[in-house]
Amino acid sequence: MKLITWNCQGAFRTKAKHIFKYEPDILVIQECEHPSRLKLDNDFKKPKNIYWIGDNHHKGLAVISYCEYDFKIHKNYNPNIKFVLPINIKGSNNSFNLLAIWANNKNDPEGQYVEQVWKAIQHYKNAIKNNPVILTGDFNSNTIWDRPKRIGNHSHVVEKLASYNIHSVYHTLLNQQQGKEIHPTFYLYRNLEKPYHLDYCFATDHLQDKITHIEFGEYSEWINHSDHMPIILEFDL
């Protein structure tokens, strides 16, 4: 199973062909336009499943499937946690819960970005604590911006997930430390001199054991399409 997460910075319909050459099974696309605006042609293959949430038809969060797994939005989905989309994914041999993430709620006085992820892991605790789970997307956060007095900062999210045996795939497999990542996923103003690591995939430990490949988009290939780089993961599922 190949899973790709990417903040496409809008107009995914014009950029989809660059992702499809990787033959994804599941796409998590942030800042994706509403499905009605996507062109299903040679550049945008018809998906088996597509789920989208957002307040603006030009930019939302999409989960797009090209595999034989069955997809269903979790029964406890809370649209007030923006934007986190919980999906039950079931296959003939494997099942897991996916939390697709674009942490972006400008109207929440308790926290606009990673605090949305913090709220999600509290609200969906029963779905993630004792079940196989993948949380992936644009968290808009890094431990370098932790505000110690703010409940639900980046480090709090990492620690809470770790208590459920859920860890960042990148940090575990490549032996990286939070806040000192050597692979940027975002370039402020698309400037090569302003790199940050804002995009993540967290997974239950036994799912991490099934990862066979992790790859980050290269600046030279992707910067003309977005300020974010895609994360490409392959699982032996």
Coordinates of N, CA and C in Angstrom, one line a residue:
M1 N 0.8 -1.2 0.0 CA 0.0 0.0 0.0 C 0.9 1.2 0.0
K2 N 0.6 2.1 -0.9 CA 1.4 3.4 -1.0 C 0.5 4.5 -0.6
L3 N 1.0 5.2 0.4 CA 0.2 6.4 1.0 C 1.1 7.6 0.8
I4 N 0.4 8.7 0.2 CA 1.1 9.9 0.0 C 0.3 11.1 0.6
T5 N 0.9 11.9 1.4 CA 0.3 13.1 1.9 C 1.0 14.3 1.3
W6 N 0.2 15.3 0.9 CA 0.8 16.5 0.3 C -0.1 17.7 0.4
N7 N 0.4 18.8 0.9 CA -0.3 20.1 0.8 C 0.0 20.7 -0.5
C8 N -0.9 20.6 -1.4 CA -0.7 21.0 -2.8 C -0.7 22.5 -3.0
Q9 N -1.1 23.3 -2.0 CA -1.2 24.8 -2.1 C -2.2 25.2 -3.2
G10 N -3.3 24.4 -3.2 CA -4.4 24.8 -4.1 C -4.3 24.2 -5.5
A11 N -5.4 24.2 -6.3 CA -5.4 23.9 -7.7 C -4.9 22.5 -7.9
F12 N -5.3 21.5 -7.1 CA -4.8 20.1 -7.3 C -5.1 19.6 -8.7
R13 N -6.2 20.0 -9.3 CA -6.5 19.5 -10.6 C -5.4 19.7 -11.6
T14 N -4.6 20.8 -11.4 CA -3.6 21.1 -12.4 C -2.2 20.5 -12.0
K15 N -2.2 19.8 -10.8 CA -0.9 19.3 -10.3 C -1.0 17.8 -10.1
A16 N -2.2 17.2 -10.2 CA -2.4 15.8 -9.9 C -1.4 14.8 -10.6
K17 N -1.1 15.2 -11.9 CA -0.3 14.3 -12.7 C 1.1 14.1 -12.1
H18 N 1.6 15.0 -11.3 CA 2.9 14.9 -10.7 C 2.8 13.9 -9.5
I19 N 1.7 13.7 -8.9 CA 1.5 12.8 -7.8 C 1.2 11.4 -8.4
F20 N 0.4 11.3 -9.4 CA -0.1 10.1 -10.0 C 1.0 9.2 -10.6
K21 N 2.1 9.9 -10.9 CA 3.2 9.1 -11.5 C 3.8 8.1 -10.4
Y22 N 3.5 8.4 -9.1 CA 4.0 7.5 -8.0 C 3.0 6.4 -7.8
E23 N 1.9 6.4 -8.5 CA 0.9 5.3 -8.4 C 0.4 5.1 -6.9
P24 N -0.2 6.1 -6.3 CA -0.6 6.0 -4.9 C -1.8 5.1 -4.8
D25 N -2.0 4.5 -3.6 CA -3.2 3.8 -3.3 C -4.1 4.7 -2.5
I26 N -3.5 5.5 -1.6 CA -4.3 6.5 -0.8 C -3.6 7.8 -0.8
L27 N -4.3 8.9 -1.1 CA -3.8 10.2 -1.1 C -4.5 11.0 0.0
V28 N -3.7 11.8 0.7 CA -4.2 12.8 1.7 C -3.7 14.1 1.2
I29 N -4.6 14.9 0.7 CA -4.3 16.2 0.0 C -4.9 17.4 0.7
Q30 N -4.0 18.2 1.2 CA -4.4 19.5 1.9 C -4.5 20.6 0.9
E31 N -5.4 21.6 1.1 CA -5.6 22.7 0.3 C -6.1 22.2 -1.1
C32 N -6.9 21.1 -1.1 CA -7.4 20.6 -2.3 C -8.8 21.2 -2.6
E33 N -9.1 21.5 -3.8 CA -10.4 22.0 -4.1 C -11.5 20.9 -4.0
H34 N -12.8 21.4 -3.9 CA -13.9 20.5 -3.8 C -13.9 19.5 -5.0
P35 N -14.3 18.2 -4.7 CA -14.3 17.2 -5.8 C -15.0 17.6 -7.1
S36 N -16.1 18.5 -7.0 CA -16.8 18.9 -8.1 C -15.9 19.8 -9.1
R37 N -14.8 20.3 -8.6 CA -13.9 21.1 -9.4 C -12.7 20.3 -9.9
L38 N -12.7 19.0 -9.6 CA -11.6 18.2 -10.1 C -12.0 17.6 -11.4
K39 N -11.1 17.6 -12.3 CA -11.4 17.1 -13.7 C -10.9 15.6 -13.7
L40 N -11.9 14.7 -14.0 CA -11.6 13.3 -14.1 C -11.2 13.0 -15.5
D41 N -9.9 13.2 -15.8 CA -9.4 12.9 -17.2 C -8.1 12.2 -17.1
N42 N -7.3 12.3 -18.1 CA -6.0 11.6 -18.1 C -5.1 12.1 -17.0
D43 N -5.3 13.4 -16.6 CA -4.4 13.9 -15.5 C -5.0 13.6 -14.1
F44 N -6.3 13.3 -14.0 CA -6.9 13.0 -12.7 C -7.7 11.7 -12.9
K45 N -7.1 10.6 -12.5 CA -7.8 9.3 -12.7 C -9.0 9.2 -11.8
K46 N -10.0 8.5 -12.2 CA -11.2 8.4 -11.4 C -10.9 7.5 -10.2
P47 N -11.1 8.1 -9.0 CA -10.8 7.3 -7.7 C -11.9 6.3 -7.4
K48 N -11.6 5.4 -6.5 CA -12.6 4.5 -6.0 C -13.4 5.2 -4.9
N49 N -12.7 6.0 -4.1 CA -13.4 6.7 -3.0 C -12.8 8.1 -3.0
I50 N -13.6 9.1 -2.6 CA -13.1 10.4 -2.4 C -13.9 11.1 -1.3
Y51 N -13.2 11.6 -0.3 CA -13.9 12.3 0.8 C -13.3 13.6 0.9
W52 N -14.1 14.7 1.2 CA -13.5 16.0 1.2 C -14.3 16.8 2.3
I53 N -13.5 17.6 3.1 CA -14.1 18.5 4.0 C -13.5 19.9 3.9
G54 N -14.3 20.9 4.1 CA -13.7 22.3 4.0 C -14.8 23.3 4.1
D55 N -14.4 24.5 4.4 CA -15.3 25.7 4.4 C -15.3 26.5 3.1
N56 N -14.3 26.2 2.3 CA -14.1 26.9 1.1 C -13.9 25.9 -0.1
H57 N -14.7 26.0 -1.1 CA -14.6 25.0 -2.2 C -13.3 25.1 -2.9
H58 N -12.5 26.1 -2.7 CA -11.2 26.2 -3.3 C -10.1 25.5 -2.6
K59 N -10.3 25.4 -1.2 CA -9.3 24.8 -0.4 C -9.9 24.0 0.7
G60 N -9.7 22.7 0.7 CA -10.1 21.8 1.8 C -9.2 20.7 2.0
L61 N -9.7 19.6 2.6 CA -8.9 18.4 2.9 C -9.5 17.2 2.2
A62 N -8.8 16.6 1.4 CA -9.3 15.4 0.6 C -8.6 14.1 0.9
V63 N -9.3 13.1 1.0 CA -8.8 11.7 1.1 C -9.3 11.0 -0.2
I64 N -8.3 10.5 -1.0 CA -8.6 9.9 -2.3 C -8.1 8.5 -2.3
S65 N -8.9 7.6 -2.7 CA -8.5 6.2 -2.7 C -8.4 5.6 -4.1
Y66 N -7.4 4.8 -4.3 CA -7.3 4.0 -5.6 C -7.0 2.5 -5.3
C67 N -7.4 2.1 -4.1 CA -7.2 0.7 -3.7 C -8.5 0.0 -3.4
E68 N -8.4 -1.2 -3.1 CA -9.7 -2.0 -2.9 C -10.2 -2.0 -1.5
Y69 N -9.6 -1.2 -0.7 CA -10.0 -1.1 0.7 C -11.4 -0.4 0.7
D70 N -12.2 -0.7 1.7 CA -13.5 0.0 1.9 C -13.2 1.2 2.9
F71 N -13.8 2.3 2.5 CA -13.6 3.6 3.3 C -14.9 4.0 3.9
K72 N -14.9 4.5 5.1 CA -16.1 4.9 5.8 C -15.7 6.0 6.8
I73 N -16.4 7.1 6.8 CA -16.1 8.2 7.8 C -16.5 7.7 9.2
H74 N -15.6 7.9 10.1 CA -15.8 7.4 11.5 C -17.1 8.0 12.1
K75 N -17.9 7.2 12.8 CA -19.2 7.6 13.3 C -19.1 8.8 14.3
N76 N -17.9 9.0 14.9 CA -17.8 10.1 15.8 C -17.1 11.3 15.2
Y77 N -17.2 11.4 13.9 CA -16.6 12.6 13.2 C -17.1 13.9 13.8
N78 N -16.2 14.8 14.2 CA -16.6 16.1 14.7 C -16.1 17.2 13.8
P79 N -17.0 17.8 13.0 CA -16.6 18.8 12.1 C -16.1 20.1 12.7
N80 N -16.2 20.2 14.0 CA -15.7 21.4 14.7 C -14.2 21.4 14.9
I81 N -13.6 20.2 14.7 CA -12.1 20.0 14.8 C -11.6 20.1 13.4
K82 N -11.0 21.3 13.1 CA -10.7 21.6 11.7 C -9.1 21.6 11.5
F83 N -8.7 20.9 10.5 CA -9.5 20.0 9.7 C -8.9 18.6 9.9
V84 N -9.6 17.7 10.6 CA -9.2 16.4 10.8 C -10.3 15.4 10.4
L85 N -10.0 14.6 9.4 CA -11.0 13.7 8.9 C -10.7 12.2 9.3
P86 N -11.5 11.6 10.2 CA -11.3 10.2 10.6 C -12.0 9.2 9.7
I87 N -11.3 8.3 9.2 CA -11.8 7.3 8.3 C -11.5 5.9 8.7
N88 N -12.5 5.0 8.7 CA -12.2 3.6 8.9 C -11.9 3.0 7.6
I89 N -10.8 2.3 7.5 CA -10.3 1.6 6.3 C -10.2 0.1 6.5
K90 N -11.0 -0.6 5.7 CA -11.0 -2.1 5.8 C -10.6 -2.8 4.6
G91 N -9.7 -3.7 4.7 CA -9.4 -4.6 3.6 C -9.6 -6.0 3.9
S92 N -9.3 -6.9 3.0 CA -9.6 -8.3 3.2 C -8.7 -8.9 4.3
N93 N -7.5 -8.3 4.4 CA -6.5 -8.9 5.4 C -6.1 -7.9 6.5
N94 N -6.3 -6.6 6.2 CA -5.9 -5.5 7.1 C -6.9 -4.5 7.3
S95 N -7.1 -3.9 8.5 CA -8.0 -2.8 8.7 C -7.2 -1.8 9.6
F96 N -7.5 -0.5 9.5 CA -6.9 0.5 10.3 C -7.8 1.7 10.2
N97 N -7.5 2.6 11.2 CA -8.1 3.9 11.2 C -7.1 5.0 10.7
L98 N -7.6 5.8 9.8 CA -6.8 6.9 9.3 C -7.3 8.3 9.8
L99 N -6.5 9.1 10.3 CA -6.8 10.5 10.6 C -6.1 11.3 9.7
A100 N -6.8 11.8 8.7 CA -6.2 12.8 7.7 C -6.2 14.2 8.3
I101 N -5.1 14.9 8.1 CA -5.0 16.1 8.9 C -4.5 17.3 8.0
W102 N -5.2 18.4 8.2 CA -4.8 19.7 7.8 C -5.1 20.7 8.9
A103 N -4.2 20.8 9.9 CA -4.4 21.5 11.1 C -4.5 23.0 10.8
N104 N -5.7 23.5 10.7 CA -5.9 24.9 10.3 C -7.3 25.4 10.7
N105 N -7.4 26.0 11.8 CA -8.7 26.6 12.3 C -8.4 28.0 12.8
K106 N -8.5 29.0 11.9 CA -8.2 30.3 12.2 C -9.1 30.9 13.2
N107 N -10.3 30.3 13.4 CA -11.3 30.9 14.3 C -11.3 30.3 15.7
D108 N -10.4 29.4 16.0 CA -10.4 28.8 17.3 C -9.4 29.5 18.2
P109 N -10.0 30.2 19.2 CA -9.1 31.0 20.2 C -8.3 30.1 21.0
E110 N -8.6 28.8 21.1 CA -7.8 27.9 21.9 C -6.6 27.4 21.2
G111 N -6.5 27.7 19.9 CA -5.3 27.2 19.1 C -5.7 26.9 17.7
Q112 N -5.0 27.5 16.7 CA -5.3 27.4 15.3 C -4.8 26.2 14.6
Y113 N -3.6 25.7 15.1 CA -2.9 24.7 14.3 C -2.8 23.4 15.0
V114 N -1.6 23.1 15.6 CA -1.4 21.8 16.2 C -2.4 21.5 17.3
E115 N -3.0 22.5 17.9 CA -4.0 22.3 18.9 C -5.2 21.6 18.4
Q116 N -5.5 21.7 17.1 CA -6.5 20.9 16.5 C -6.2 19.4 16.5
V117 N -5.0 19.1 16.3 CA -4.6 17.7 16.4 C -4.7 17.2 17.8
W118 N -4.3 18.0 18.8 CA -4.5 17.7 20.2 C -5.9 17.4 20.5
K119 N -6.8 18.3 20.0 CA -8.3 18.0 20.3 C -8.7 16.8 19.6
A120 N -8.2 16.5 18.4 CA -8.6 15.3 17.7 C -8.2 14.0 18.4
I121 N -7.0 14.0 19.0 CA -6.6 12.7 19.7 C -7.3 12.6 21.0
Q122 N -7.9 13.6 21.5 CA -8.7 13.5 22.7 C -10.1 13.0 22.3
H123 N -10.7 13.6 21.3 CA -12.0 13.3 20.8 C -12.1 11.8 20.3
Y124 N -11.1 11.4 19.5 CA -11.1 10.1 18.8 C -10.2 9.1 19.6
K125 N -10.1 9.3 20.9 CA -9.2 8.5 21.7 C -9.6 7.0 21.6
N126 N -10.9 6.7 21.6 CA -11.2 5.2 21.5 C -10.9 4.7 20.1
A127 N -10.8 5.5 19.1 CA -10.5 5.0 17.7 C -9.1 4.8 17.5
I128 N -8.2 5.5 18.3 CA -6.8 5.4 18.1 C -6.0 4.6 19.2
K129 N -6.6 4.6 20.4 CA -5.8 4.1 21.5 C -5.5 2.6 21.4
N130 N -6.5 1.8 21.0 CA -6.4 0.4 21.0 C -6.6 -0.2 19.6
N131 N -6.3 0.6 18.6 CA -6.5 0.2 17.2 C -5.4 0.5 16.4
P132 N -5.1 -0.2 15.3 CA -4.1 0.2 14.3 C -4.6 1.6 13.7
V133 N -3.6 2.5 13.7 CA -4.0 3.9 13.2 C -2.8 4.6 12.5
I134 N -3.2 5.4 11.6 CA -2.2 6.3 10.9 C -2.8 7.7 11.0
L135 N -2.0 8.6 11.5 CA -2.3 10.0 11.5 C -1.3 10.7 10.6
T136 N -1.8 11.4 9.5 CA -0.9 12.0 8.6 C -1.4 13.2 7.9
G137 N -0.5 14.1 7.6 CA -0.9 15.4 6.9 C 0.0 16.5 7.4
D138 N -0.6 17.7 7.1 CA 0.1 19.0 7.5 C -0.4 19.4 8.9
F139 N 0.5 19.2 9.8 CA 0.2 19.6 11.2 C 0.5 21.1 11.5
N140 N 1.1 21.8 10.5 CA 1.4 23.2 10.7 C 2.2 23.4 12.0
S141 N 3.1 22.5 12.4 CA 3.7 22.7 13.7 C 5.1 22.0 13.7
N142 N 5.8 22.4 14.7 CA 7.1 21.8 15.1 C 7.4 22.1 16.5
T143 N 8.1 21.2 17.2 CA 8.4 21.5 18.6 C 9.2 22.8 18.8
I144 N 9.8 23.3 17.8 CA 10.6 24.6 17.9 C 9.7 25.7 18.3
W145 N 8.4 25.6 18.0 CA 7.4 26.6 18.3 C 6.5 26.3 19.5
D146 N 6.9 25.3 20.3 CA 6.1 25.0 21.5 C 6.0 26.3 22.4
R147 N 4.8 26.5 22.8 CA 4.5 27.5 23.9 C 4.2 26.7 25.2
P148 N 5.2 26.7 26.1 CA 5.1 25.8 27.3 C 3.8 25.9 28.0
K149 N 3.2 27.1 28.1 CA 1.9 27.2 28.8 C 0.7 26.9 28.0
R150 N 0.9 26.6 26.7 CA -0.3 26.3 25.9 C -0.5 24.8 25.9
I151 N -1.7 24.4 26.4 CA -2.0 22.9 26.4 C -2.3 22.5 25.0
G152 N -1.6 21.4 24.6 CA -1.8 20.8 23.3 C -0.8 21.3 22.3
N153 N 0.4 21.7 22.8 CA 1.5 22.1 21.8 C 2.0 20.8 21.1
H154 N 3.0 21.1 20.2 CA 3.5 19.9 19.4 C 4.1 18.8 20.3
S155 N 4.8 19.2 21.3 CA 5.4 18.1 22.1 C 4.4 17.4 22.9
H156 N 3.3 18.0 23.3 CA 2.2 17.4 24.0 C 1.6 16.3 23.1
V157 N 1.4 16.7 21.8 CA 0.8 15.7 20.8 C 1.7 14.5 20.7
V158 N 3.0 14.8 20.5 CA 4.0 13.7 20.3 C 4.0 12.7 21.6
E159 N 4.0 13.3 22.7 CA 4.0 12.5 24.0 C 2.7 11.7 24.2
K160 N 1.6 12.4 23.9 CA 0.3 11.6 24.1 C 0.2 10.5 23.1
L161 N 0.6 10.7 21.9 CA 0.6 9.6 20.9 C 1.5 8.5 21.3
A162 N 2.7 8.9 21.8 CA 3.7 7.8 22.2 C 3.1 7.0 23.4
S163 N 2.3 7.6 24.2 CA 1.7 6.8 25.3 C 0.7 5.7 24.8
Y164 N 0.3 5.9 23.5 CA -0.6 4.9 22.8 C 0.2 4.0 21.9
N165 N 1.6 4.1 22.0 CA 2.4 3.3 21.1 C 2.3 3.7 19.6
I166 N 2.1 5.0 19.4 CA 2.0 5.7 18.1 C 3.1 6.7 18.0
H167 N 4.0 6.5 17.0 CA 5.2 7.3 16.8 C 5.3 7.9 15.4
S168 N 6.1 9.0 15.3 CA 6.3 9.5 14.0 C 7.2 8.6 13.2
V169 N 6.7 8.2 12.0 CA 7.4 7.3 11.2 C 8.8 7.8 10.8
Y170 N 8.9 9.1 10.4 CA 10.1 9.7 10.0 C 11.2 9.7 11.1
H171 N 10.7 10.1 12.3 CA 11.7 10.3 13.4 C 12.1 8.9 13.9
T172 N 11.3 7.9 13.8 CA 11.7 6.5 14.3 C 12.6 5.9 13.3
L173 N 12.2 5.8 12.0 CA 12.9 5.1 11.0 C 14.3 5.7 10.7
L174 N 14.3 7.1 10.7 CA 15.5 7.8 10.3 C 16.3 8.3 11.5
N175 N 15.8 7.9 12.7 CA 16.5 8.3 13.9 C 16.7 9.8 14.1
Q176 N 15.6 10.5 13.9 CA 15.6 12.0 14.0 C 15.0 12.4 15.3
Q177 N 15.4 13.6 15.7 CA 14.9 14.2 16.9 C 13.9 15.3 16.6
Q178 N 12.8 15.4 17.3 CA 11.8 16.4 17.1 C 12.4 17.8 17.2
G179 N 12.2 18.6 16.2 CA 12.8 20.0 16.2 C 14.1 20.1 15.6
K180 N 14.7 18.9 15.2 CA 16.1 19.0 14.6 C 16.1 18.2 13.3
E181 N 15.0 18.1 12.6 CA 14.8 17.3 11.4 C 15.8 17.8 10.3
I182 N 16.3 16.9 9.6 CA 17.2 17.3 8.5 C 16.5 17.2 7.1
H183 N 15.2 16.8 7.1 CA 14.5 16.8 5.8 C 13.3 17.8 5.9
P184 N 13.4 18.9 5.3 CA 12.3 19.9 5.3 C 11.1 19.4 4.5
T185 N 9.9 19.8 5.0 CA 8.7 19.5 4.2 C 8.0 20.7 3.8
F186 N 8.6 21.9 4.2 CA 7.9 23.2 3.9 C 9.0 24.2 3.7
Y187 N 8.8 25.1 2.7 CA 9.7 26.2 2.5 C 8.9 27.5 2.5
L188 N 9.2 28.3 3.5 CA 8.4 29.6 3.7 C 8.7 30.5 2.5
Y189 N 7.6 31.0 1.9 CA 7.6 31.8 0.7 C 8.3 31.1 -0.4
R190 N 8.4 29.7 -0.4 CA 9.1 28.9 -1.4 C 10.6 29.2 -1.4
N191 N 11.1 29.7 -0.3 CA 12.5 30.1 -0.2 C 13.3 29.0 0.3
L192 N 14.3 28.6 -0.5 CA 15.2 27.5 -0.1 C 15.9 27.7 1.2
E193 N 16.1 29.0 1.5 CA 16.8 29.3 2.8 C 15.9 29.4 4.0
K194 N 14.6 29.0 3.8 CA 13.7 29.1 4.9 C 12.9 27.7 5.1
P195 N 13.7 26.7 5.4 CA 13.1 25.3 5.4 C 12.5 25.0 6.8
Y196 N 11.4 24.2 6.9 CA 10.9 23.7 8.1 C 10.3 22.3 7.9
H197 N 10.1 21.6 9.0 CA 9.5 20.3 9.0 C 8.1 20.4 9.6
L198 N 7.0 20.4 8.8 CA 5.7 20.7 9.3 C 4.7 19.5 9.0
D199 N 5.1 18.6 8.2 CA 4.2 17.5 7.7 C 4.7 16.2 8.3
Y200 N 3.8 15.3 8.7 CA 4.1 14.1 9.5 C 3.2 13.0 9.1
C201 N 3.8 11.8 9.4 CA 3.0 10.6 9.5 C 3.3 9.9 10.8
F202 N 2.3 9.7 11.6 CA 2.4 8.9 12.9 C 1.7 7.6 12.6
A203 N 2.2 6.5 13.2 CA 1.6 5.2 13.0 C 1.8 4.4 14.2
T204 N 0.8 3.5 14.5 CA 0.9 2.5 15.5 C 2.2 1.7 15.2
D205 N 2.9 1.3 16.3 CA 4.2 0.6 16.1 C 4.2 -0.6 15.2
H206 N 3.1 -1.4 15.3 CA 3.1 -2.6 14.4 C 2.9 -2.3 13.0
L207 N 2.3 -1.1 12.7 CA 2.2 -0.7 11.3 C 3.5 -0.1 10.8
Q208 N 4.2 0.5 11.7 CA 5.6 1.0 11.3 C 6.5 -0.2 10.9
D209 N 6.3 -1.3 11.5 CA 7.1 -2.5 11.2 C 6.8 -2.9 9.8
K210 N 5.7 -2.5 9.2 CA 5.4 -2.9 7.8 C 5.8 -1.9 6.8
I211 N 6.4 -0.8 7.2 CA 6.9 0.2 6.2 C 8.1 -0.3 5.5
T212 N 8.1 -0.2 4.2 CA 9.2 -0.7 3.4 C 9.9 0.5 2.7
H213 N 9.3 1.7 2.7 CA 10.0 2.8 2.0 C 9.4 4.1 2.5
I214 N 10.3 5.1 2.7 CA 9.8 6.5 3.0 C 10.6 7.4 2.2
E215 N 9.9 8.4 1.6 CA 10.6 9.3 0.7 C 10.0 10.7 0.8
F216 N 10.8 11.7 0.7 CA 10.3 13.1 0.7 C 10.6 13.7 -0.6
G217 N 9.6 14.6 -1.0 CA 9.8 15.3 -2.3 C 11.0 16.2 -2.2
E218 N 11.7 16.3 -3.4 CA 12.8 17.2 -3.4 C 12.4 18.6 -3.9
Y219 N 13.1 19.6 -3.3 CA 12.8 21.0 -3.5 C 12.8 21.3 -5.0
S220 N 13.8 20.8 -5.7 CA 13.9 21.1 -7.2 C 12.7 20.6 -8.0
E221 N 12.2 19.5 -7.5 CA 11.1 18.9 -8.3 C 9.7 19.5 -8.0
W222 N 9.5 19.9 -6.7 CA 8.2 20.2 -6.2 C 7.9 21.7 -6.0
I223 N 8.9 22.5 -5.9 CA 8.7 23.9 -5.4 C 7.9 24.7 -6.4
N224 N 7.9 24.4 -7.6 CA 7.1 25.1 -8.6 C 5.6 24.8 -8.5
H225 N 5.3 23.7 -7.7 CA 3.9 23.3 -7.5 C 3.4 23.7 -6.2
S226 N 4.2 23.7 -5.1 CA 3.7 24.0 -3.8 C 4.9 24.4 -2.9
D227 N 4.6 25.0 -1.8 CA 5.6 25.3 -0.7 C 5.8 24.1 0.2
H228 N 5.0 23.1 0.1 CA 5.2 21.8 0.8 C 5.7 20.7 -0.1
M229 N 6.4 19.8 0.5 CA 6.9 18.6 -0.2 C 6.1 17.4 0.2
P230 N 5.8 16.5 -0.8 CA 5.0 15.3 -0.4 C 5.8 14.4 0.4
I231 N 5.1 13.6 1.3 CA 5.7 12.4 2.0 C 5.1 11.2 1.3
I232 N 6.0 10.3 0.9 CA 5.6 9.0 0.2 C 6.0 7.9 1.1
L233 N 5.0 7.0 1.4 CA 5.2 5.9 2.3 C 4.7 4.6 1.7
E234 N 5.4 3.6 1.8 CA 5.0 2.3 1.3 C 4.9 1.3 2.5
F235 N 3.8 0.6 2.6 CA 3.5 -0.4 3.6 C 3.4 -1.8 3.0
D236 N 3.9 -2.8 3.6 CA 3.7 -4.1 3.2 C 2.4 -4.6 3.8
L237 N 1.2 -4.2 3.2 CA -0.1 -4.6 3.7 C -0.9 -5.3 2.6

